[in-house]
Short mmCIF file of C-alpha atoms in Angstrom, two decimals:
data_model
loop_
_atom_site.label_atom_id
_atom_site.label_comp_id
_atom_site.label_asym_id
_atom_site.label_seq_id
_atom_site.Cartn_x
_atom_site.Cartn_y
_atom_site.Cartn_z
CA MET A 1 121.48 118.38 122.20
CA ASP A 2 119.97 115.15 120.93
CA LEU A 3 118.49 114.51 117.51
CA LEU A 4 114.82 114.86 118.48
CA GLN A 5 115.42 118.09 120.36
CA ARG A 6 117.32 119.52 117.38
CA PHE A 7 114.44 118.52 115.10
CA ALA A 8 111.91 120.15 117.44
CA ARG A 9 113.89 123.39 117.09
CA GLY A 10 113.68 123.14 113.29
CA ASP A 11 117.21 121.89 112.52
CA LEU A 12 117.14 120.69 108.90
CA GLU A 13 120.10 118.32 109.30
CA ALA A 14 118.40 116.59 112.21
CA PHE A 15 115.24 116.37 110.10
CA GLU A 16 117.19 114.72 107.26
CA GLU A 17 118.62 112.18 109.67
CA LEU A 18 115.12 111.36 110.93
CA PHE A 19 113.86 111.18 107.35
CA ARG A 20 116.61 108.65 106.51
CA GLN A 21 115.66 106.57 109.55
CA PHE A 22 111.90 106.61 109.13
CA HIS A 23 110.93 107.22 105.50
CA ARG A 24 110.75 103.53 104.57
CA ASP A 25 108.44 102.82 107.48
CA VAL A 26 106.25 105.83 106.63
CA ARG A 27 106.17 104.95 102.92
CA GLY A 28 105.26 101.33 103.68
CA TRP A 29 102.51 102.47 106.02
CA LEU A 30 101.10 104.84 103.38
CA ALA A 31 101.16 102.13 100.69
CA ARG A 32 99.39 99.78 103.05
CA LEU A 33 96.65 102.21 104.05
CA THR A 34 96.01 103.66 100.61
CA ARG A 35 96.55 100.34 98.78
CA ASP A 36 98.26 102.49 96.20
CA PRO A 37 102.05 101.94 96.14
CA ALA A 38 102.27 104.19 93.06
CA ALA A 39 101.04 107.17 95.10
CA ALA A 40 103.18 106.33 98.12
CA ASP A 41 106.26 108.28 97.01
CA ASP A 42 104.36 111.57 96.54
CA LEU A 43 102.48 111.01 99.77
CA THR A 44 105.72 110.33 101.64
CA VAL A 45 107.03 113.73 100.51
CA GLU A 46 103.73 115.32 101.60
CA VAL A 47 103.88 113.60 105.01
CA PHE A 48 107.46 114.65 105.73
CA TRP A 49 106.56 118.18 104.70
CA ARG A 50 103.70 118.09 107.22
CA ILE A 51 106.06 116.63 109.82
CA TYR A 52 108.59 119.40 109.32
CA ARG A 53 105.87 122.05 109.37
CA ALA A 54 104.75 120.70 112.77
CA HIS A 55 108.26 120.44 114.25
CA ALA A 56 107.57 123.03 116.94
CA ARG A 57 104.61 120.98 118.22
CA PHE A 58 106.70 117.78 118.50
CA ASP A 59 107.49 116.67 122.03
CA PRO A 60 111.03 115.15 122.01
CA ALA A 61 109.97 112.85 124.86
CA ARG A 62 107.60 111.09 122.45
CA SER A 63 108.38 108.43 119.86
CA PHE A 64 109.08 110.11 116.51
CA GLY A 65 108.05 106.94 114.64
CA ALA A 66 104.62 106.78 116.28
CA TRP A 67 104.05 110.52 115.72
CA ALA A 68 105.10 110.23 112.05
CA ARG A 69 102.76 107.27 111.60
CA GLN A 70 99.81 109.26 112.95
CA ILE A 71 100.53 112.13 110.57
CA ALA A 72 100.86 109.58 107.74
CA SER A 73 97.51 108.03 108.70
CA ASN A 74 95.78 111.42 108.37
CA ALA A 75 97.47 112.02 105.02
CA ALA A 76 96.39 108.56 103.84
CA ILE A 77 92.78 109.25 104.84
CA ASP A 78 92.91 112.59 102.96
CA HIS A 79 94.25 110.72 99.93
CA LEU A 80 91.48 108.11 100.13
CA ARG A 81 88.87 110.90 100.27
CA ARG A 82 90.33 112.56 97.17
CA ALA A 83 90.50 109.20 95.39
CA ALA A 84 86.86 108.48 96.29
CA ARG A 85 85.78 111.84 94.81
CA GLU A 86 87.77 111.12 91.63
CA ARG A 87 86.29 107.63 91.40
CA ALA A 88 82.79 109.03 91.78
CA ALA A 89 83.47 111.58 89.04
CA ALA A 90 84.90 108.98 86.66
CA SER A 91 82.47 106.15 87.52
CA PHE A 92 85.45 103.95 88.33
CA ALA A 93 85.42 100.16 88.08
CA PRO A 94 88.09 98.28 90.06
CA ASP A 95 90.88 96.57 88.13
CA PRO A 96 89.87 92.91 87.78
CA GLY A 97 93.52 91.86 88.29
CA PRO A 98 95.24 88.76 86.93
CA PRO A 99 93.13 86.13 85.19
CA ASP A 100 91.42 83.66 87.43
CA SER A 101 88.13 81.90 86.92
CA ALA A 102 85.66 84.41 85.46
CA ALA A 103 83.14 83.87 88.26
CA ARG A 104 85.74 84.37 91.00
CA ARG A 105 87.08 87.46 89.27
CA ASN A 106 83.60 88.90 89.00
CA LEU A 107 82.93 88.15 92.66
CA ASN A 108 86.19 89.83 93.71
CA VAL A 109 85.39 92.95 91.67
CA ARG A 110 82.00 93.21 93.40
CA ILE A 111 83.56 92.72 96.84
CA GLU A 112 86.23 95.35 96.12
CA ARG A 113 83.51 97.73 94.89
CA ALA A 114 81.63 97.18 98.15
CA PHE A 115 84.82 97.72 100.16
CA LEU A 116 85.49 101.00 98.34
CA THR A 117 82.08 102.34 99.38
CA LEU A 118 83.28 102.48 103.00
CA PRO A 119 84.22 105.98 104.19
CA PRO A 120 88.04 106.29 104.39
CA LYS A 121 88.17 106.31 108.20
CA LEU A 122 86.22 103.04 108.35
CA ARG A 123 88.05 101.55 105.37
CA VAL A 124 91.45 102.02 106.99
CA VAL A 125 90.29 100.27 110.16
CA ALA A 126 88.59 97.50 108.14
CA ASP A 127 91.78 96.99 106.18
CA LEU A 128 93.99 96.69 109.26
CA ALA A 129 91.52 94.76 111.41
CA PHE A 130 89.90 92.40 108.89
CA VAL A 131 92.40 92.01 106.06
CA GLU A 132 95.66 92.31 107.97
CA ASN A 133 94.32 90.96 111.28
CA TRP A 134 96.02 93.59 113.45
CA PRO A 135 95.20 93.70 117.18
CA GLN A 136 92.98 96.64 118.16
CA GLU A 137 95.66 98.13 120.46
CA GLU A 138 98.12 98.38 117.58
CA ILE A 139 95.55 99.93 115.25
CA ALA A 140 94.67 102.46 117.95
CA ALA A 141 98.33 103.38 118.46
CA ALA A 142 99.03 103.65 114.75
CA LEU A 143 96.00 105.83 114.03
CA GLY A 144 96.25 107.89 117.21
CA ILE A 145 92.74 107.00 118.39
CA SER A 146 91.39 105.09 121.39
CA ARG A 147 90.83 101.36 121.42
CA SER A 148 87.10 101.90 121.87
CA ALA A 149 87.10 104.13 118.76
CA VAL A 150 88.79 101.32 116.82
CA LYS A 151 86.19 98.86 118.10
CA ALA A 152 83.33 101.20 117.13
CA ARG A 153 84.78 101.87 113.67
CA ALA A 154 85.36 98.14 113.05
CA PHE A 155 81.76 97.41 114.06
CA ARG A 156 80.39 100.14 111.78
CA ALA A 157 82.68 99.06 108.95
CA MET A 158 81.48 95.46 109.20
CA ASN A 159 77.81 96.49 109.16
CA ARG A 160 78.25 98.87 106.23
CA LEU A 161 80.28 96.30 104.36
CA LYS A 162 77.55 93.70 104.73
CA VAL A 163 74.98 96.19 103.43
CA ALA A 164 77.23 97.08 100.48
CA LEU A 165 77.86 93.40 99.74
CA LYS A 166 74.15 92.73 99.81
CA ARG A 167 73.65 95.56 97.33
CA GLU A 168 76.16 93.75 95.12
CA GLY A 169 74.06 90.60 95.41
CA ILE A 170 76.44 88.88 97.84
CA GLU A 171 74.72 87.55 100.95
CA MET B 1 63.90 84.79 105.33
CA ILE B 2 66.66 87.43 105.32
CA ARG B 3 70.10 85.93 104.87
CA THR B 4 73.15 87.83 106.08
CA LEU B 5 76.80 86.98 105.85
CA SER B 6 78.52 86.11 109.10
CA ASP B 7 81.45 88.31 110.19
CA GLU B 8 83.83 85.42 109.54
CA LYS B 9 82.53 84.82 106.00
CA THR B 10 82.66 88.56 105.24
CA ILE B 11 86.29 88.71 106.38
CA GLU B 12 87.16 85.61 104.37
CA LEU B 13 85.64 87.12 101.21
CA LEU B 14 87.39 90.43 101.85
CA ARG B 15 90.82 88.83 102.29
CA GLU B 16 90.35 86.94 99.03
CA ALA B 17 89.24 90.00 97.07
CA VAL B 18 91.43 92.72 98.57
CA PRO B 19 94.59 91.05 99.81
CA ALA B 20 97.19 93.04 101.75
CA VAL B 21 99.35 95.28 99.58
CA ALA B 22 103.12 94.83 99.30
CA PRO B 23 104.55 98.31 99.91
CA GLY B 24 107.55 97.95 97.58
CA GLN B 25 110.45 100.40 97.55
CA PRO B 26 110.62 104.11 96.66
CA ASP B 27 111.47 104.79 93.01
CA ALA B 28 114.24 107.22 93.95
CA ASP B 29 115.77 109.07 96.87
CA LEU B 30 112.86 111.17 98.14
CA TRP B 31 114.96 113.47 100.32
CA PRO B 32 115.67 116.09 97.59
CA ALA B 33 111.91 116.49 97.01
CA VAL B 34 111.23 116.78 100.75
CA LYS B 35 114.04 119.32 101.20
CA ASP B 36 112.81 121.35 98.24
CA ARG B 37 109.30 121.37 99.69
CA VAL B 38 110.62 122.45 103.10
CA ILE B 39 112.80 125.21 101.69
CA HIS B 40 110.26 126.58 99.25
CA GLY B 41 107.26 125.88 101.45
CA GLN B 42 105.03 124.56 98.69
CA GLY B 43 102.49 122.95 100.97
CA ARG B 44 98.81 123.11 100.33
CA PRO B 45 97.21 126.08 102.09
CA VAL B 46 95.75 125.09 105.42
CA THR B 47 91.95 125.29 105.60
CA ALA B 48 92.16 127.68 108.57
CA ASP B 49 94.39 130.02 106.53
CA LEU B 50 91.92 129.99 103.64
CA LEU B 51 89.03 130.68 106.01
CA LEU B 52 90.92 133.62 107.50
CA VAL B 53 91.48 135.08 104.03
CA VAL B 54 87.77 134.69 103.18
CA VAL B 55 86.78 136.38 106.47
CA LEU B 56 89.20 139.27 105.87
CA VAL B 57 87.97 139.79 102.30
CA LEU B 58 84.35 139.75 103.46
CA LEU B 59 85.14 142.21 106.25
CA CYS B 60 86.83 144.55 103.79
CA LEU B 61 83.84 144.34 101.46
CA LEU B 62 81.30 144.96 104.20
CA ARG B 63 83.30 147.62 106.05
CA PRO B 64 85.71 149.27 103.56
CA SER B 65 87.08 151.42 106.39
CA LEU B 66 88.60 148.24 107.87
CA ALA B 67 90.60 147.57 104.69
CA ALA B 68 93.22 150.16 105.62
CA ILE B 69 93.74 148.50 109.01
CA VAL B 70 94.04 145.06 107.39
CA PHE B 71 96.53 146.25 104.75
CA LEU B 72 98.58 147.94 107.46
CA HIS B 73 99.55 144.43 108.59
CA PHE B 74 101.07 143.42 105.22
#
């Protein structure tokens, strides 16, 4: 029986082998989506727990990597929602980062603040589409949504971002 | 006149302010933590499970005669 079939039947050794093959990819994906490498280790554990819990629903004919990435995307969006609630409770101000010119630093803080007002589902698409310049097909595959959904989310993200930037005095 | 940023300018500003994140490497081998979680099943309760518990508790409160039937399943 091959590795994916053994995993689908709940074999823990097969799961460990898949973990060893894919955890770096999943962790990198989580760090990228959440922009929080410090939280990526805990989230990776959470994602592989979710993956194991769903082993019976896994179709061995599918790509394990793509399936894992979709589960990781949902976990990342959950994390961003929690982080947004915590930020709202603590009236969070983004880290200004390394010293630059004061005006540029101030501008970047306002842009980041505007970016963080986007709902997690839109923020993830904005990040991949605008910051990382990913093609829509790849974003759709990675998030497990249709290309038209990516297009719609990118459009809404851009509009909301412009409104948020305007609120920050950037227009 | 209302001024609005173009899409291109918005993207340019965004890339400058929130550049892509370098994922880095895990601090340690994460497998022991994953295995522990799998074996001890310490996942967060699923929303559907919580809803079911709430429904069962409400049913037992509203119709105490149902409580015996519910507890029969534990």
